[in-house]
CSV table of C-alpha atoms in Angstrom, one decimal:
chain,number,residue,atom,x,y,z
A,1,MET,CA,-2.2,-44.5,0.4
A,2,ASP,CA,-3.5,-43.7,4.1
A,3,TYR,CA,-4.1,-39.8,3.1
A,4,ARG,CA,-5.3,-39.2,6.6
A,5,SER,CA,-2.3,-40.6,8.3
A,6,PHE,CA,0.0,-38.7,5.7
A,7,PHE,CA,-1.6,-35.3,6.6
A,8,ASP,CA,-1.8,-36.0,10.4
A,9,ASN,CA,2.3,-36.6,10.2
A,10,ARG,CA,2.6,-33.4,8.3
A,11,ILE,CA,1.1,-31.6,11.3
A,12,ALA,CA,3.0,-33.6,13.7
A,13,ASP,CA,6.2,-32.5,12.2
A,14,LEU,CA,5.0,-29.0,12.5
A,15,LYS,CA,4.4,-29.6,16.2
A,16,HIS,CA,7.7,-31.1,16.7
A,17,GLU,CA,9.4,-28.3,15.4
A,18,GLY,CA,7.4,-25.9,17.3
A,19,ARG,CA,6.0,-24.2,14.2
A,20,TYR,CA,2.4,-25.5,14.4
A,21,ARG,CA,0.5,-22.4,14.2
A,22,THR,CA,-2.7,-21.8,16.4
A,23,PHE,CA,-5.3,-18.9,16.1
A,24,ALA,CA,-6.5,-16.8,19.0
A,25,ASN,CA,-10.0,-16.4,18.9
A,26,LEU,CA,-10.5,-12.6,19.2
A,27,GLU,CA,-13.4,-10.3,19.3
A,28,ARG,CA,-12.5,-6.7,18.7
A,29,ILE,CA,-14.6,-4.1,20.5
A,30,VAL,CA,-15.0,-0.6,18.9
A,31,GLY,CA,-13.7,1.8,21.2
A,32,LYS,CA,-11.7,-0.4,23.3
A,33,PHE,CA,-9.3,-1.7,20.7
A,34,PRO,CA,-6.2,-2.7,21.4
A,35,THR,CA,-7.8,-4.2,24.2
A,36,ALA,CA,-9.8,-7.1,22.7
A,37,LEU,CA,-12.1,-10.0,23.8
A,38,TYR,CA,-10.3,-13.7,23.9
A,39,HIS,CA,-12.6,-16.6,23.7
A,40,ALA,CA,-10.4,-19.5,25.0
A,41,PRO,CA,-10.9,-23.0,24.1
A,42,ASP,CA,-12.9,-23.7,27.3
A,43,GLY,CA,-15.6,-21.3,26.5
A,44,SER,CA,-14.3,-18.6,29.0
A,45,THR,CA,-13.5,-15.2,27.9
A,46,ARG,CA,-11.2,-12.4,29.1
A,47,GLU,CA,-9.7,-9.2,27.6
A,48,VAL,CA,-6.1,-9.0,26.5
A,49,THR,CA,-4.0,-6.3,24.8
A,50,VAL,CA,-3.1,-6.9,21.1
A,51,TRP,CA,0.4,-6.3,20.2
A,52,CYS,CA,0.6,-7.7,16.7
A,53,ASN,CA,-1.9,-5.8,14.9
A,54,ASN,CA,-1.4,-4.4,11.6
A,55,ASP,CA,-4.4,-1.7,12.5
A,56,TYR,CA,-1.8,0.8,12.6
A,57,LEU,CA,-4.0,3.7,13.0
A,58,GLY,CA,-7.0,2.6,14.5
A,59,MET,CA,-8.9,3.3,11.2
A,60,GLY,CA,-10.8,-0.1,11.4
A,61,GLN,CA,-12.9,1.5,14.0
A,62,HIS,CA,-13.2,5.2,13.0
A,63,PRO,CA,-16.6,6.4,13.1
A,64,LYS,CA,-16.1,8.0,9.5
A,65,VAL,CA,-15.1,4.6,8.0
A,66,LEU,CA,-18.1,2.8,10.0
A,67,SER,CA,-20.5,5.3,9.1
A,68,ALA,CA,-19.5,5.2,5.2
A,69,MET,CA,-19.9,1.3,5.6
A,70,HIS,CA,-23.2,1.6,7.0
A,71,THR,CA,-24.4,3.9,4.5
A,72,ALA,CA,-23.0,1.7,1.7
A,73,ILE,CA,-24.9,-1.3,2.8
A,74,ASP,CA,-28.2,0.7,3.4
A,75,ARG,CA,-28.0,2.0,-0.4
A,76,SER,CA,-26.7,-0.6,-2.3
A,77,GLY,CA,-26.5,-4.0,-0.1
A,78,ALA,CA,-24.0,-6.5,0.9
A,79,GLY,CA,-22.4,-7.9,-2.5
A,80,ALA,CA,-20.7,-6.5,-5.5
A,81,GLY,CA,-22.8,-8.8,-7.7
A,82,GLY,CA,-19.8,-10.4,-9.8
A,83,THR,CA,-16.3,-9.8,-11.3
A,84,ARG,CA,-15.5,-6.3,-12.3
A,85,ASN,CA,-15.7,-7.4,-15.9
A,86,ILE,CA,-19.4,-9.0,-15.6
A,87,SER,CA,-21.4,-6.5,-13.0
A,88,GLY,CA,-18.9,-5.5,-10.1
A,89,THR,CA,-17.3,-2.3,-11.4
A,90,THR,CA,-19.5,-0.1,-8.8
A,91,LYS,CA,-19.5,3.5,-8.4
A,92,TYR,CA,-17.9,2.8,-5.1
A,93,VAL,CA,-15.0,1.2,-6.7
A,94,VAL,CA,-14.6,3.7,-9.2
A,95,ASP,CA,-14.5,6.6,-6.6
A,96,LEU,CA,-12.0,4.8,-4.8
A,97,GLU,CA,-9.6,4.4,-7.7
A,98,ASP,CA,-9.9,8.0,-8.5
A,99,SER,CA,-9.0,8.9,-4.8
A,100,LEU,CA,-6.0,6.5,-5.1
A,101,ALA,CA,-4.8,8.2,-8.2
A,102,ASP,CA,-4.9,11.2,-6.6
A,103,LEU,CA,-3.2,10.1,-3.2
A,104,HIS,CA,0.1,8.9,-5.5
A,105,LYS,CA,-0.2,11.6,-8.0
A,106,LYS,CA,-0.4,9.0,-11.0
A,107,GLU,CA,-2.9,9.1,-13.8
A,108,SER,CA,-4.9,5.8,-12.7
A,109,ALA,CA,-5.4,3.0,-10.1
A,110,LEU,CA,-6.8,-0.5,-9.8
A,111,VAL,CA,-8.3,-2.2,-6.9
A,112,PHE,CA,-7.7,-5.8,-6.3
A,113,PRO,CA,-9.6,-8.2,-3.3
A,114,SER,CA,-6.3,-8.0,-1.7
A,115,GLY,CA,-2.9,-7.0,-1.3
A,116,TYR,CA,-1.6,-10.3,-2.1
A,117,THR,CA,-3.5,-10.5,-5.4
A,118,ALA,CA,-2.6,-7.3,-6.3
A,119,ASN,CA,1.2,-8.0,-6.1
A,120,GLU,CA,0.8,-11.6,-7.8
A,121,GLY,CA,-1.4,-10.3,-10.5
A,122,ALA,CA,0.4,-7.0,-11.4
A,123,LEU,CA,4.0,-8.1,-11.3
A,124,SER,CA,3.1,-11.2,-13.4
A,125,THR,CA,1.0,-9.3,-16.1
A,126,ILE,CA,3.4,-6.6,-16.5
A,127,ILE,CA,6.7,-8.7,-16.5
A,128,LYS,CA,5.1,-11.1,-19.1
A,129,LEU,CA,4.0,-8.4,-21.5
A,130,LEU,CA,7.4,-7.0,-21.1
A,131,PRO,CA,9.6,-8.7,-23.9
A,132,ASP,CA,12.6,-10.6,-22.3
A,133,CYS,CA,12.1,-8.6,-19.2
A,134,SER,CA,14.9,-9.1,-16.4
A,135,VAL,CA,13.6,-8.9,-12.9
A,136,PHE,CA,15.7,-7.5,-9.9
A,137,SER,CA,13.9,-8.2,-6.4
A,138,ASP,CA,15.0,-8.1,-3.1
A,139,GLU,CA,15.9,-11.1,-1.5
A,140,LEU,CA,13.3,-10.0,1.4
A,141,ASN,CA,10.2,-9.3,-0.9
A,142,HIS,CA,7.1,-10.6,0.3
A,143,ALA,CA,5.5,-14.1,-1.0
A,144,SER,CA,3.2,-12.4,-3.0
A,145,MET,CA,5.9,-10.4,-4.8
A,146,ILE,CA,7.9,-13.4,-5.1
A,147,HIS,CA,5.0,-15.6,-6.5
A,148,GLY,CA,4.1,-13.0,-9.2
A,149,ILE,CA,7.5,-12.7,-10.3
A,150,ARG,CA,7.5,-16.6,-10.7
A,151,GLU,CA,4.6,-16.8,-12.4
A,152,SER,CA,6.0,-14.7,-15.1
A,153,ASN,CA,8.8,-17.2,-15.8
A,154,ALA,CA,11.0,-14.3,-16.6
A,155,LYS,CA,14.9,-14.0,-15.9
A,156,LYS,CA,15.0,-13.1,-12.5
A,157,PHE,CA,18.0,-11.5,-10.2
A,158,ILE,CA,17.7,-11.8,-6.3
A,159,TYR,CA,19.8,-9.1,-5.0
A,160,ARG,CA,20.8,-8.8,-1.3
A,161,HIS,CA,18.5,-7.0,1.3
A,162,ASN,CA,18.9,-3.2,0.5
A,163,ASP,CA,22.4,-3.4,-0.9
A,164,LEU,CA,22.8,-1.2,-3.3
A,165,ASP,CA,26.5,-2.1,-4.7
A,166,HIS,CA,24.8,-5.8,-5.5
A,167,LEU,CA,21.7,-4.5,-7.2
A,168,GLU,CA,24.0,-2.4,-9.4
A,169,SER,CA,26.3,-5.3,-9.9
A,170,LEU,CA,23.3,-7.5,-11.6
A,171,LEU,CA,22.1,-4.8,-13.5
A,172,ARG,CA,25.2,-4.0,-15.1
A,173,ILE,CA,25.4,-7.5,-16.8
A,174,ALA,CA,21.9,-7.3,-17.7
A,175,PRO,CA,21.2,-6.8,-21.3
A,176,VAL,CA,21.6,-3.2,-22.1
A,177,ASN,CA,18.6,-2.8,-24.4
A,178,ALA,CA,16.2,-5.7,-22.7
A,179,PRO,CA,13.4,-4.2,-20.4
A,180,LYS,CA,14.4,-4.4,-16.5
A,181,LEU,CA,12.0,-4.2,-13.4
A,182,ILE,CA,13.3,-3.7,-10.0
A,183,ALA,CA,10.8,-4.7,-7.6
A,184,PHE,CA,11.2,-3.8,-3.7
A,185,GLU,CA,9.3,-2.7,-0.7
A,186,SER,CA,9.4,0.3,1.1
A,187,VAL,CA,9.0,-0.9,5.0
A,188,TYR,CA,10.0,-4.7,5.3
A,189,SER,CA,7.8,-5.7,8.1
A,190,MET,CA,9.7,-8.7,9.5
A,191,GLU,CA,13.0,-6.5,9.7
A,192,GLY,CA,11.3,-3.2,10.5
A,193,ASP,CA,13.8,-1.4,7.9
A,194,ILE,CA,13.2,1.1,5.4
A,195,ALA,CA,14.3,0.6,1.7
A,196,PRO,CA,16.9,3.1,0.0
A,197,ILE,CA,14.2,4.4,-2.3
A,198,LYS,CA,15.9,7.2,-3.9
A,199,GLN,CA,19.1,5.3,-4.6
A,200,ILE,CA,17.3,2.6,-6.1
A,201,CYS,CA,15.5,5.2,-8.2
A,202,ASP,CA,19.0,6.4,-9.5
A,203,LEU,CA,20.2,3.1,-10.4
A,204,ALA,CA,16.6,2.5,-12.2
A,205,GLU,CA,17.2,5.4,-14.2
A,206,LYS,CA,21.1,5.0,-15.0
A,207,TYR,CA,20.3,1.4,-16.2
A,208,ASN,CA,16.9,2.4,-17.9
A,209,ALA,CA,14.9,0.1,-15.4
A,210,ILE,CA,11.2,0.6,-14.2
A,211,THR,CA,10.5,0.5,-10.7
A,212,TYR,CA,7.9,-1.6,-8.7
A,213,LEU,CA,7.4,-0.3,-4.9
A,214,ASP,CA,5.3,-2.5,-2.8
A,215,GLU,CA,4.3,0.1,0.3
A,216,VAL,CA,1.5,-2.2,2.1
A,217,HIS,CA,2.9,-1.4,5.5
A,218,ALA,CA,3.8,2.2,4.7
A,219,VAL,CA,0.5,3.8,3.2
A,220,GLY,CA,-1.5,5.9,5.5
A,221,VAL,CA,1.4,5.9,7.8
A,222,TYR,CA,3.8,8.1,5.8
A,223,GLY,CA,3.6,11.1,4.0
A,224,SER,CA,1.9,14.6,4.5
A,225,ARG,CA,-1.2,12.7,3.0
A,226,GLY,CA,-0.3,8.9,3.8
A,227,GLY,CA,1.1,8.1,0.3
A,228,GLY,CA,3.7,6.2,1.9
A,229,VAL,CA,7.5,6.6,2.1
A,230,ALA,CA,7.9,7.4,-1.6
A,231,ASP,CA,5.5,10.1,-0.7
A,232,GLU,CA,7.2,11.5,2.4
A,233,ASN,CA,10.5,11.4,0.7
A,234,GLY,CA,9.2,13.4,-2.4
A,235,LEU,CA,9.8,10.6,-4.8
A,236,LEU,CA,6.2,9.6,-6.1
A,237,ASP,CA,7.3,10.9,-9.6
A,238,ARG,CA,10.2,8.5,-9.7
A,239,ILE,CA,8.2,5.2,-8.9
A,240,ASP,CA,6.5,3.7,-12.1
A,241,ILE,CA,4.1,1.3,-10.1
A,242,LEU,CA,3.0,1.4,-6.3
A,243,GLU,CA,1.4,-1.2,-4.6
A,244,GLY,CA,-0.6,-0.7,-1.6
A,245,THR,CA,-3.4,-2.1,0.7
A,246,PHE,CA,-6.5,-1.5,2.8
A,247,GLY,CA,-5.7,-4.0,5.2
A,248,LYS,CA,-3.3,-2.4,7.4
A,249,ALA,CA,-3.3,1.5,8.2
A,250,TYR,CA,-6.7,2.0,6.3
A,251,GLY,CA,-8.1,-0.7,8.5
A,252,LEU,CA,-10.0,-2.9,6.1
A,253,MET,CA,-9.0,-5.4,3.3
A,254,GLY,CA,-8.2,-5.2,-0.4
A,255,GLY,CA,-5.4,-4.1,-2.4
A,256,PHE,CA,-4.6,-1.4,-5.2
A,257,ILE,CA,-2.0,-0.3,-7.7
A,258,THR,CA,-1.4,3.0,-9.2
A,259,ALA,CA,0.5,3.6,-12.0
A,260,ASN,CA,0.6,5.6,-15.6
A,261,ALA,CA,-2.9,4.8,-17.6
A,262,SER,CA,-1.6,2.6,-19.8
A,263,ILE,CA,-0.1,0.3,-17.3
A,264,ILE,CA,-3.1,0.0,-15.3
A,265,ASP,CA,-5.2,-0.8,-18.4
A,266,ALA,CA,-2.9,-3.2,-19.3
A,267,VAL,CA,-3.2,-5.1,-16.2
A,268,ARG,CA,-6.7,-4.6,-16.0
A,269,SER,CA,-7.1,-6.2,-19.3
A,270,TYR,CA,-4.7,-9.0,-19.1
A,271,SER,CA,-4.4,-10.1,-15.7
A,272,GLY,CA,-6.4,-13.4,-14.5
A,273,ASN,CA,-6.0,-12.5,-10.9
A,274,PHE,CA,-8.0,-9.2,-11.6
A,275,ILE,CA,-10.6,-10.6,-14.6
A,276,PHE,CA,-11.7,-13.6,-12.6
A,277,THR,CA,-12.0,-12.4,-9.0
A,278,THR,CA,-15.3,-11.2,-7.6
A,279,ALA,CA,-15.0,-7.5,-6.7
A,280,LEU,CA,-14.8,-6.2,-3.5
A,281,PRO,CA,-18.4,-5.2,-2.0
A,282,PRO,CA,-19.6,-1.5,-1.8
A,283,ALA,CA,-19.5,-1.3,2.0
A,284,LEU,CA,-15.6,-2.3,1.9
A,285,CYS,CA,-15.0,0.4,-1.0
A,286,ALA,CA,-17.1,3.0,0.8
A,287,GLY,CA,-15.1,2.4,4.0
A,288,ALA,CA,-11.4,2.3,2.3
A,289,LEU,CA,-12.5,5.5,0.6
A,290,ALA,CA,-13.4,7.3,3.6
A,291,SER,CA,-10.2,5.8,5.4
A,292,VAL,CA,-7.7,7.1,2.6
A,293,GLU,CA,-9.8,10.7,2.2
A,294,HIS,CA,-9.5,11.1,5.8
A,295,LEU,CA,-5.9,10.4,6.5
A,296,LYS,CA,-5.2,12.7,3.3
A,297,VAL,CA,-5.9,15.5,5.7
A,298,SER,CA,-5.7,14.3,9.3
A,299,GLN,CA,-2.3,14.2,10.8
A,300,ILE,CA,-3.3,13.2,14.3
A,301,GLU,CA,-3.0,9.6,13.8
A,302,ARG,CA,0.5,9.6,12.1
A,303,ILE,CA,1.9,11.9,14.9
A,304,THR,CA,0.6,9.6,17.7
A,305,ILE,CA,1.9,6.5,16.0
A,306,ARG,CA,5.3,8.0,15.9
A,307,GLU,CA,5.2,8.9,19.5
A,308,ASN,CA,4.3,5.4,20.4
A,309,VAL,CA,6.9,3.8,18.4
A,310,LYS,CA,9.3,6.4,20.0
A,311,LEU,CA,8.2,5.6,23.3
A,312,LEU,CA,8.3,1.8,23.0
A,313,LYS,CA,11.6,1.8,21.5
A,314,SER,CA,13.1,4.1,24.0
A,315,SER,CA,11.5,1.9,26.9
A,316,LEU,CA,13.1,-1.6,25.5
A,317,ASP,CA,16.3,0.3,25.2
A,318,ALA,CA,16.1,1.7,28.7
A,319,ALA,CA,15.4,-2.0,29.8
A,320,GLY,CA,18.2,-3.6,28.1
A,321,LEU,CA,16.2,-5.4,25.7
A,322,ASN,CA,17.9,-5.2,22.0
A,323,TYR,CA,15.5,-5.3,19.0
A,324,MET,CA,16.1,-4.9,15.4
A,325,LYS,CA,16.9,-1.1,14.8
A,326,GLY,CA,15.0,-0.5,11.9
A,327,ASN,CA,13.7,3.2,11.5
A,328,SER,CA,10.2,2.0,10.7
A,329,HIS,CA,7.3,1.9,12.9
A,330,ILE,CA,7.6,-2.0,13.4
A,331,THR,CA,9.8,-3.5,16.3
A,332,PRO,CA,10.9,-6.9,15.9
A,333,LEU,CA,12.4,-8.8,18.7
A,334,VAL,CA,14.5,-11.9,17.3
A,335,ILE,CA,14.2,-15.0,19.7
A,336,GLY,CA,16.1,-17.6,17.2
A,337,ASP,CA,14.2,-20.7,18.0
A,338,SER,CA,10.9,-21.6,17.0
A,339,VAL,CA,9.8,-23.5,20.1
A,340,CYS,CA,11.1,-21.0,22.4
A,341,CYS,CA,9.3,-18.3,20.7
A,342,LYS,CA,6.1,-20.0,20.9
A,343,ALA,CA,6.5,-20.4,24.5
A,344,ILE,CA,7.4,-16.8,25.2
A,345,THR,CA,4.1,-15.8,23.2
A,346,ASP,CA,2.0,-18.3,25.2
A,347,TRP,CA,3.4,-17.4,28.4
A,348,LEU,CA,2.4,-13.8,27.5
A,349,MET,CA,-0.7,-14.8,26.9
A,350,GLU,CA,-1.6,-16.9,29.6
A,351,ALA,CA,0.2,-15.0,32.3
A,352,HIS,CA,-0.2,-11.3,31.2
A,353,ASN,CA,-2.8,-11.3,28.7
A,354,ILE,CA,-0.6,-10.0,26.1
A,355,TYR,CA,-1.4,-11.3,22.7
A,356,VAL,CA,1.7,-11.4,20.2
A,357,GLN,CA,1.6,-14.1,17.3
A,358,PRO,CA,5.3,-15.7,17.0
A,359,ILE,CA,6.5,-15.3,13.5
A,360,ASN,CA,8.0,-18.6,12.5
A,361,TYR,CA,9.4,-20.2,9.5
A,362,PRO,CA,8.7,-20.0,6.7
A,363,THR,CA,7.5,-16.3,7.1
A,364,VAL,CA,11.2,-15.8,8.4
A,365,PRO,CA,14.3,-17.9,7.8
A,366,ARG,CA,14.9,-20.8,10.4
A,367,GLY,CA,16.9,-19.3,13.4
A,368,THR,CA,15.5,-15.7,13.1
A,369,GLU,CA,12.4,-16.7,14.5
A,370,ARG,CA,10.8,-13.4,16.3
A,371,MET,CA,7.9,-11.5,17.9
A,372,ARG,CA,7.0,-8.4,15.9
A,373,LEU,CA,5.5,-5.6,18.1
A,374,THR,CA,3.5,-2.9,16.5
A,375,ALA,CA,2.8,-0.1,18.7
A,376,THR,CA,-0.2,1.8,17.0
A,377,ALA,CA,-1.8,5.2,17.3
A,378,ILE,CA,-4.2,3.4,19.7
A,379,HIS,CA,-1.9,2.1,22.2
A,380,LYS,CA,-1.6,3.8,25.5
A,381,PRO,CA,1.5,4.7,27.4
A,382,GLU,CA,0.3,2.3,30.1
A,383,HIS,CA,-0.1,-0.5,27.4
A,384,ILE,CA,3.6,0.0,26.4
A,385,LYS,CA,4.8,0.1,30.2
A,386,LYS,CA,3.2,-3.0,31.1
A,387,LEU,CA,4.7,-4.9,27.9
A,388,VAL,CA,8.1,-3.8,28.4
A,389,SER,CA,8.3,-4.4,32.1
A,390,VAL,CA,6.8,-8.1,31.7
A,391,LEU,CA,9.8,-8.6,29.1
A,392,GLN,CA,11.9,-7.4,31.4
A,393,SER,CA,11.3,-9.7,33.9
A,394,LEU,CA,11.4,-12.7,31.5
A,395,TRP,CA,14.7,-11.6,30.5
A,396,GLU,CA,16.4,-11.1,34.2
A,397,ASP,CA,14.5,-14.2,35.7
A,398,ASN,CA,13.4,-16.4,32.9
A,399,HIS,CA,10.3,-16.7,35.2
A,400,GLY,CA,10.9,-20.4,35.2
A,401,VAL,CA,9.6,-20.6,31.9
A,402,ILE,CA,12.3,-19.9,29.2
A,403,LYS,CA,15.9,-20.9,30.2
A,404,ASN,CA,17.4,-20.2,26.9
A,405,MET,CA,15.5,-17.1,25.6
A,406,ARG,CA,17.9,-14.8,23.2
A,407,ILE,CA,16.6,-11.4,22.2
A,408,ALA,CA,19.2,-10.2,19.9
């Protein structure tokens, strides 16, 4: 077999379908973001405005975070030294877990190297340990949740997105005395909508199920202390396991779960995703702790992002540009074609120095390709005005670039 040709052909297929992904070589500059320096393939550089970043509150450049990371490096060096089981359980990660447990009013917390491994490891482990467990999963759950559920080999039921009637119909036919787990997200990042958490908790109570809530796009942004949507709605005590990340609003990287001490200890003791992975280094844990603690008391970042999101959505409305009307801070514009979506984002970058990454299959279903706009706490009104003006001009005259653009 000609292996080289085989893989070349697979890449050619992606390019033909308009799904081939290219990465912009960006250099974030402290104090200037969302403006970043783009390093073009020809060696030139220019400033661009980033509109698809998950550092929702700008904490990746916050002085408290940077100072904490510098201090940790100077004190403890670069790496953690191994897995948590061997030599990687540092004071930094223990302090961080204590802070996270306090954030969500839970007994305990466990930090993972990423949000992906937190979901995959926690879900697969918890479900495997529960005998004959049935899992009820929202159809739009993140790939990490899907993989964790699949790895458990448990009986799973997929309910239509945020459809409470469908979820209850599935719960109703499940064995009465068998364990049940409902897995869902608070903010669905590709739709921009928010789950009916209270009503899902009501169903969990009615059918004796435990709840697993992914709040990766919500922690830091929602709640009086940044605990997420469940925190904002006073529902933390009704969520059994809550998962989050440091890779978005907290501005760093890593993932975590919070729950009662028994669940956390079980995941710590049984999850291969946790046991066999090198621990996060001290500097990352110190930075994450500084970010979590700052957002427990500071409101300005949450206030500012709400104002910017409101301005972006109202400006899109005024310009006659339709977007998915979710009630979160994420604003998806569906284009509906992968080639068209990439052409638009390429044009925005080359003609207007606006960076938005196209979101294509398999991240979203075919025919729903989109641009996911994220107005952060560090965007300025002039950034929003320029983006909407450029999109409006493209919509009105196609600018000779896109002939069949559909924003729906």
